[in-house]
XYZ file of C-alpha atoms in Angstrom:
485
model
C -119.717 -86.026 60.489
C -121.421 -83.229 58.571
C -123.243 -80.411 60.372
C -125.708 -78.413 58.278
C -126.233 -75.002 59.937
C -128.450 -72.245 58.578
C -128.161 -68.667 59.812
C -130.710 -69.197 62.599
C -128.077 -71.400 64.311
C -125.542 -68.565 64.442
C -125.255 -67.143 67.956
C -125.479 -63.487 66.906
C -128.504 -64.128 64.680
C -130.325 -66.157 67.333
C -129.447 -63.601 70.024
C -130.804 -60.726 67.942
C -133.970 -62.727 67.218
C -134.420 -63.281 70.979
C -133.875 -59.551 71.545
C -136.584 -58.739 69.001
C -138.933 -61.199 70.715
C -138.348 -59.475 74.071
C -139.160 -56.108 72.516
C -142.272 -57.602 70.950
C -143.446 -58.816 74.371
C -143.022 -55.297 75.791
C -144.828 -53.821 72.781
C -147.826 -56.078 73.360
C -148.176 -55.416 77.101
C -147.461 -51.744 77.719
C -149.799 -50.066 75.157
C -152.764 -51.762 76.851
C -151.943 -50.000 80.123
C -151.237 -46.675 78.433
C -154.454 -46.829 76.424
C -156.545 -47.650 79.509
C -155.054 -44.804 81.567
C -155.315 -42.381 78.615
C -159.004 -43.295 78.283
C -159.471 -42.499 81.964
C -157.718 -39.126 81.561
C -159.970 -38.311 78.603
C -163.058 -39.271 80.585
C -162.105 -36.996 83.491
C -161.214 -34.101 81.154
C -164.484 -34.275 79.209
C -166.512 -34.693 82.416
C -164.888 -31.589 83.884
C -165.484 -29.595 80.699
C -169.175 -30.521 80.624
C -169.592 -29.705 84.333
C -167.951 -26.296 83.829
C -170.354 -25.492 80.944
C -173.475 -26.727 82.710
C -174.954 -23.216 82.828
C -174.281 -22.699 79.096
C -176.059 -25.957 78.326
C -179.103 -24.687 80.251
C -179.068 -21.434 78.275
C -178.847 -23.320 74.946
C -181.813 -25.477 75.915
C -183.795 -22.409 76.989
C -183.083 -20.761 73.607
C -184.542 -23.777 71.808
C -181.481 -25.779 70.777
C -182.092 -29.508 70.525
C -180.217 -32.051 72.630
C -178.264 -33.389 69.628
C -177.184 -29.858 68.612
C -175.899 -29.148 72.112
C -174.216 -32.553 72.408
C -172.544 -31.972 69.023
C -170.610 -29.038 70.503
C -168.854 -31.351 72.964
C -168.642 -34.329 70.617
C -167.119 -32.138 67.901
C -164.556 -30.725 70.333
C -163.667 -34.214 71.554
C -163.344 -35.537 67.983
C -161.058 -32.702 66.821
C -158.887 -32.894 69.960
C -158.558 -36.678 69.802
C -157.770 -36.729 66.063
C -155.125 -33.999 66.421
C -153.648 -35.637 69.539
C -153.770 -39.101 67.964
C -152.075 -37.851 64.782
C -149.331 -36.158 66.794
C -148.911 -39.283 68.931
C -148.671 -41.532 65.873
C -146.040 -39.226 64.360
C -143.972 -39.352 67.575
C -144.500 -43.097 67.934
C -143.391 -43.897 64.397
C -140.465 -41.487 64.113
C -138.959 -41.223 67.606
C -139.475 -44.394 69.640
C -138.330 -46.851 66.936
C -135.193 -44.749 66.483
C -134.468 -44.873 70.240
C -134.937 -48.646 70.286
C -132.909 -49.237 67.102
C -130.016 -47.077 68.335
C -130.059 -48.963 71.649
C -129.639 -52.324 69.891
C -126.941 -50.806 67.640
C -124.724 -50.566 70.746
C -124.466 -54.365 70.705
C -124.898 -55.302 67.062
C -123.489 -54.089 63.763
C -126.680 -53.213 61.907
C -127.534 -51.680 58.536
C -129.372 -48.316 58.479
C -132.883 -48.449 59.898
C -135.601 -48.918 57.287
C -139.068 -47.537 58.034
C -142.006 -49.470 56.639
C -145.485 -48.128 55.966
C -147.971 -48.797 58.766
C -150.809 -46.609 57.461
C -153.589 -49.023 58.400
C -152.272 -49.494 61.953
C -151.828 -45.718 62.367
C -155.336 -45.023 61.059
C -156.908 -47.645 63.328
C -155.031 -46.275 66.359
C -156.267 -42.718 65.773
C -159.765 -43.995 64.996
C -159.906 -46.061 68.205
C -158.823 -43.069 70.303
C -161.309 -40.756 68.562
C -164.238 -43.163 68.962
C -163.437 -43.735 72.636
C -163.259 -40.025 73.485
C -166.290 -39.095 71.348
C -168.387 -41.722 73.120
C -167.127 -40.411 76.467
C -168.091 -36.829 75.542
C -171.540 -37.886 74.308
C -172.210 -39.982 77.400
C -171.224 -37.125 79.727
C -173.340 -34.511 77.902
C -176.287 -36.901 77.571
C -176.637 -37.156 81.337
C -176.690 -33.372 81.692
C -179.145 -32.895 78.817
C -181.778 -34.920 80.672
C -182.282 -31.991 83.094
C -184.604 -29.024 82.389
C -183.067 -25.582 81.556
C -183.985 -24.042 84.927
C -182.133 -26.797 86.779
C -179.083 -26.548 84.526
C -178.787 -22.777 84.924
C -178.644 -23.108 88.708
C -175.422 -24.269 90.391
C -175.220 -28.020 90.718
C -176.404 -29.236 94.101
C -173.807 -31.020 96.190
C -174.176 -34.656 97.054
C -176.144 -35.307 100.218
C -174.168 -36.651 103.149
C -175.007 -40.038 104.591
C -173.629 -42.619 106.953
C -170.599 -44.372 105.502
C -169.364 -47.882 106.189
C -166.438 -46.744 108.362
C -168.829 -45.085 110.843
C -170.207 -48.511 111.670
C -166.718 -49.653 112.710
C -166.905 -47.770 116.025
C -163.478 -48.645 117.431
C -161.840 -47.201 114.292
C -164.165 -44.237 113.672
C -164.011 -42.956 117.252
C -160.203 -42.724 117.072
C -160.278 -40.299 114.095
C -160.170 -36.550 114.671
C -162.539 -34.095 112.978
C -160.506 -33.440 109.820
C -159.817 -37.136 109.334
C -163.524 -37.872 109.581
C -164.279 -35.158 107.012
C -161.651 -36.651 104.682
C -163.161 -40.132 104.971
C -166.672 -38.776 104.383
C -165.576 -36.883 101.268
C -163.753 -39.900 99.831
C -166.860 -42.076 100.087
C -169.136 -39.212 99.098
C -167.571 -38.797 95.651
C -167.371 -42.453 94.679
C -166.822 -41.781 90.967
C -163.722 -39.681 91.622
C -162.596 -42.202 94.251
C -162.704 -45.076 91.739
C -161.166 -43.039 88.886
C -158.250 -41.882 91.040
C -157.432 -45.378 92.268
C -157.651 -46.953 88.798
C -155.654 -44.147 87.145
C -152.849 -44.088 89.712
C -152.773 -47.888 89.902
C -152.253 -48.090 86.137
C -149.436 -45.505 86.199
C -147.813 -47.132 89.232
C -147.953 -50.522 87.495
C -146.193 -49.060 84.442
C -143.481 -47.409 86.522
C -142.873 -50.488 88.679
C -142.752 -52.634 85.533
C -140.229 -50.243 83.957
C -137.917 -50.217 86.975
C -138.584 -53.903 87.614
C -137.583 -55.056 84.129
C -134.209 -53.335 84.408
C -133.592 -54.428 87.995
C -134.586 -58.062 87.527
C -132.583 -58.519 84.322
C -129.579 -56.763 85.862
C -129.558 -59.297 88.706
C -129.213 -62.164 86.223
C -125.472 -61.575 85.724
C -124.804 -61.677 89.473
C -126.868 -64.834 89.972
C -125.564 -66.738 86.953
C -121.874 -65.911 86.906
C -121.114 -65.312 90.574
C -123.394 -67.703 92.428
C -124.338 -70.561 90.076
C -121.244 -70.688 87.840
C -118.357 -70.439 90.296
C -115.523 -71.183 87.896
C -113.724 -68.402 86.031
C -112.674 -69.936 82.713
C -113.400 -72.924 80.551
C -111.476 -74.529 77.700
C -112.492 -77.154 75.188
C -110.261 -79.788 73.553
C -110.124 -80.428 69.839
C -112.153 -83.535 68.873
C -109.042 -85.252 67.480
C -106.851 -84.655 70.559
C -105.463 -87.823 72.204
C -105.420 -88.822 75.874
C -101.662 -88.203 76.087
C -102.049 -84.711 74.630
C -104.827 -83.900 77.081
C -102.708 -85.160 79.984
C -100.009 -82.667 78.981
C -102.571 -79.847 79.284
C -103.671 -81.123 82.701
C -100.038 -81.234 83.833
C -99.514 -77.672 82.618
C -102.568 -76.418 84.556
C -101.537 -78.260 87.724
C -98.186 -76.443 87.744
C -99.521 -73.016 86.675
C -99.359 -70.347 89.407
C -102.500 -68.581 88.171
C -104.699 -71.700 88.206
C -106.030 -72.629 91.645
C -107.959 -75.754 90.603
C -109.647 -77.335 87.601
C -112.193 -80.035 86.821
C -112.500 -82.313 83.804
C -116.003 -82.370 82.349
C -117.786 -83.630 79.287
C -119.700 -80.934 77.374
C -122.097 -82.108 74.665
C -124.292 -80.112 72.296
C -127.458 -81.977 73.173
C -131.019 -81.383 72.055
C -134.385 -82.170 73.611
C -137.521 -82.887 71.629
C -140.229 -80.336 72.422
C -143.804 -80.093 71.162
C -143.024 -78.161 67.964
C -139.239 -78.194 67.647
C -136.032 -79.459 69.137
C -134.598 -77.328 71.928
C -130.819 -77.021 72.114
C -129.117 -77.545 75.466
C -125.611 -78.116 76.791
C -125.241 -81.497 78.495
C -122.563 -81.492 81.197
C -121.151 -84.605 82.861
C -118.268 -84.098 85.337
C -115.442 -86.605 85.586
C -116.330 -86.940 89.293
C -119.187 -85.734 91.442
C -116.763 -84.797 94.224
C -116.442 -80.990 94.514
C -118.697 -80.460 91.474
C -120.710 -77.915 93.482
C -117.549 -75.791 93.819
C -117.665 -75.219 90.071
C -121.382 -75.336 89.257
C -123.910 -74.884 92.047
C -127.182 -76.719 91.544
C -130.016 -75.384 93.706
C -133.746 -74.836 93.885
C -134.601 -71.259 92.900
C -137.466 -70.724 95.348
C -136.147 -72.310 98.538
C -132.419 -72.128 97.646
C -131.957 -75.769 98.664
C -128.760 -77.316 97.316
C -129.186 -80.121 94.759
C -126.638 -82.931 94.529
C -125.935 -84.578 91.194
C -128.056 -87.758 91.393
C -126.926 -91.353 90.791
C -129.972 -91.969 88.603
C -131.659 -89.300 86.560
C -130.698 -85.868 85.319
C -130.955 -82.275 86.535
C -132.323 -79.716 84.053
C -132.741 -75.964 84.332
C -136.096 -74.437 85.231
C -136.776 -72.644 81.925
C -136.143 -75.817 79.922
C -138.595 -77.696 82.157
C -141.159 -74.932 81.631
C -140.748 -74.962 77.837
C -141.100 -78.753 77.770
C -143.990 -78.720 80.238
C -142.330 -81.312 82.483
C -141.556 -81.626 86.188
C -139.548 -83.800 88.573
C -140.161 -87.507 87.895
C -141.058 -87.071 84.203
C -138.905 -88.428 81.362
C -137.629 -86.552 78.308
C -135.945 -87.697 75.080
C -132.399 -86.346 74.886
C -130.082 -86.495 71.866
C -126.502 -86.473 73.188
C -125.188 -84.726 70.049
C -123.977 -87.929 68.373
C -127.433 -88.969 67.183
C -128.133 -91.286 70.116
C -131.570 -90.464 71.563
C -132.464 -91.864 74.989
C -135.230 -91.283 77.502
C -133.870 -89.767 80.728
C -135.696 -89.280 84.006
C -135.720 -85.805 85.589
C -134.442 -86.105 89.159
C -134.407 -82.375 89.965
C -134.868 -78.913 88.447
C -132.205 -76.291 89.062
C -132.031 -72.512 89.022
C -130.520 -71.060 85.839
C -130.914 -67.848 83.833
C -128.921 -68.046 80.592
C -129.125 -70.872 78.022
C -130.329 -74.420 78.738
C -128.332 -77.028 80.657
C -128.669 -80.742 81.408
C -126.487 -82.198 84.180
C -125.842 -85.953 84.330
C -123.483 -88.120 86.398
C -120.826 -90.084 84.430
C -122.107 -93.440 85.742
C -125.713 -92.731 84.729
C -124.542 -91.487 81.309
C -122.580 -94.708 80.722
C -125.530 -96.795 81.896
C -127.977 -95.082 79.507
C -125.848 -94.362 76.431
C -123.539 -97.368 76.702
C -120.246 -95.473 76.639
C -118.212 -93.343 79.002
C -118.567 -89.565 78.544
C -115.626 -87.954 76.777
C -113.978 -85.410 79.088
C -113.547 -82.854 76.325
C -113.584 -79.663 78.435
C -111.968 -78.118 81.516
C -113.529 -75.804 84.109
C -110.900 -73.642 85.828
C -110.822 -71.579 88.999
C -108.215 -68.828 89.058
C -105.992 -68.047 92.053
C -106.626 -64.355 91.333
C -109.660 -63.659 89.179
C -108.290 -60.621 87.337
C -108.112 -59.808 83.640
C -104.336 -60.207 83.361
C -104.329 -63.701 84.927
C -107.115 -64.900 82.654
C -105.442 -63.419 79.577
C -102.140 -65.115 80.416
C -103.687 -68.561 80.941
C -105.966 -68.111 77.944
C -103.087 -67.111 75.671
C -101.062 -70.111 76.792
C -103.953 -72.498 76.148
C -104.865 -71.025 72.759
C -101.272 -71.632 71.685
C -101.777 -75.379 72.290
C -102.996 -77.234 69.204
C -105.161 -79.574 71.271
C -107.284 -76.667 72.638
C -110.022 -75.512 70.260
C -111.565 -72.708 72.345
C -111.217 -70.760 75.594
C -114.080 -68.892 77.256
C -113.656 -66.138 79.862
C -116.792 -65.813 81.941
C -115.950 -62.229 82.829
C -116.295 -61.465 79.109
C -119.607 -63.321 78.926
C -120.900 -61.367 81.924
C -119.783 -58.065 80.373
C -121.480 -58.945 77.090
C -124.711 -59.631 78.938
C -124.379 -56.340 80.829
C -124.066 -54.548 77.473
C -127.252 -56.275 76.392
C -128.997 -54.919 79.496
C -127.666 -51.398 78.856
C -129.321 -51.471 75.444
C -132.663 -51.824 77.248
C -132.076 -48.742 79.396
C -133.301 -46.145 76.891
C -136.472 -48.124 76.280
C -137.118 -48.587 79.993
C -136.456 -44.903 80.730
C -138.904 -43.899 77.981
C -141.582 -46.108 79.581
C -140.879 -44.718 83.072
C -140.975 -41.068 81.941
C -144.177 -41.625 79.945
C -145.812 -43.323 82.939
C -144.743 -40.486 85.275
C -146.182 -37.857 82.914
C -149.384 -39.857 82.632
C -149.634 -40.049 86.442
C -149.186 -36.275 86.674
C -151.929 -35.665 84.094
C -154.311 -38.038 85.905
C -153.775 -36.321 89.270
C -153.955 -32.846 87.709
C -157.309 -33.578 86.084
C -158.788 -35.251 89.138
C -157.627 -32.432 91.433
C -159.266 -29.884 89.108
C -162.500 -31.860 89.205
C -162.265 -32.108 92.980
C -161.865 -28.346 93.401
C -164.477 -27.368 90.777
C -167.055 -29.703 92.364
C -166.492 -28.197 95.809
C -165.956 -24.467 95.184
C -168.803 -23.391 97.439
C -167.765 -25.863 100.099
C -164.199 -24.513 100.049
C -165.494 -20.926 100.133
C -167.650 -21.793 103.156
C -164.779 -23.231 105.202
C -162.627 -20.192 104.332
C -165.408 -17.925 105.646
C -165.491 -20.043 108.799
C -161.845 -19.107 109.427
C -159.767 -21.865 107.811
C -156.348 -20.652 106.671
C -155.135 -21.262 103.093
C -152.791 -24.049 104.192
C -155.606 -25.733 106.093
C -157.866 -25.491 103.049
C -155.129 -26.977 100.861
C -154.662 -29.835 103.325
C -158.439 -30.313 103.346
C -158.351 -30.980 99.602
C -154.978 -32.654 99.118
C -155.245 -35.026 102.056
C -157.811 -37.017 100.055
C -155.584 -37.074 96.979
C -152.597 -38.278 98.962
C -154.620 -41.007 100.648
C -156.141 -42.211 97.353
C -152.756 -42.065 95.620
C -151.235 -44.148 98.406
């Protein structure tokens, strides 16, 4: 039998391609959040700037300046600031973040030096999009102010009139609030624009931070779930294709007598493939020599409800991700190539929890019924009496020295390799978390400034009425804390 394998079939190549795809998914999702929150920060900053220069706008109008001339002052400022900030951001984005990501992957892979390609069009469009967004924000904010007459603009801006809010109509709730709590609720609903901007801005930053921590935490749990709970054996070994039954029996006899080996199970492992919509999906087909005690080596269970799944008499069990990629569910049939070119339709009896690679589990009787031959028990799953490195090394060395054994796999090593893969994500995740935290700080800083500048006379009044500085601070920050929560 001839196997024609191109480089995409190599494990390291395919693994690196999957890593790049994961990074691509992050690169598509996160900039959308950052751009939306950055737009909100720009809107609050320009709004505050225009409010602070309200009197100057009135003076310009009184001196005969046209609306477009006055608006140009703010639009010009916004354009210069956004172009300079966008250029600096593009420089950092192109020269720093790719280096962090590349160095993170270099922990796992032996890679050539990083090559930077020219992304001039993308960089130009990014800066242009930011500039247009902020310029439009500045023009829109100044346009609203320019509608007023000079005399109105040169006077301090009148505060918003108080009115009955929705919470006041909920008497059982409203009557239980004290005076300061009522004032806080009134102010929150009084300044609806700031209320909405704070919630959207903090929600975006919180989503980014939770996503950053969540990616690392959820991926880190994969090793525990896969190699401690689902795969309960410690080692596996595979026979050479040309090994005889007598030679395999000698290996079984050796394992039975070995002090380090607690138990083992004979299984058939086949490099199967399943026909998907666009391509064939590779999967490992496993058929145990007996269904008795199979769950002590590989636990089949439902991911959501954690219900145990027994290996069925009729039908197969496939992992959840494979079912999702194929778009199938329990009761459907799929075409499975057993690795020897024999393609048969198999019914899905259950879908099991699994996190790494694709697996198909089939009973020996059902395999013989469908494919017309008994599965070849070409592999061994082993449970160690003491699952330590020295025990595994000793058994592994002994087995590798046997001509009939073609490969030995330590699942501790596999788990460690996967942990290294997760560590390579850490720098990227930390960069996202730090950026989101800084963005959250900037959002709150801007909104707090707007809050205070809008209510200077109000704050001065309550200080005259005898409020202490701490009470005044609580008066302002209580709203921020509530909205942030």
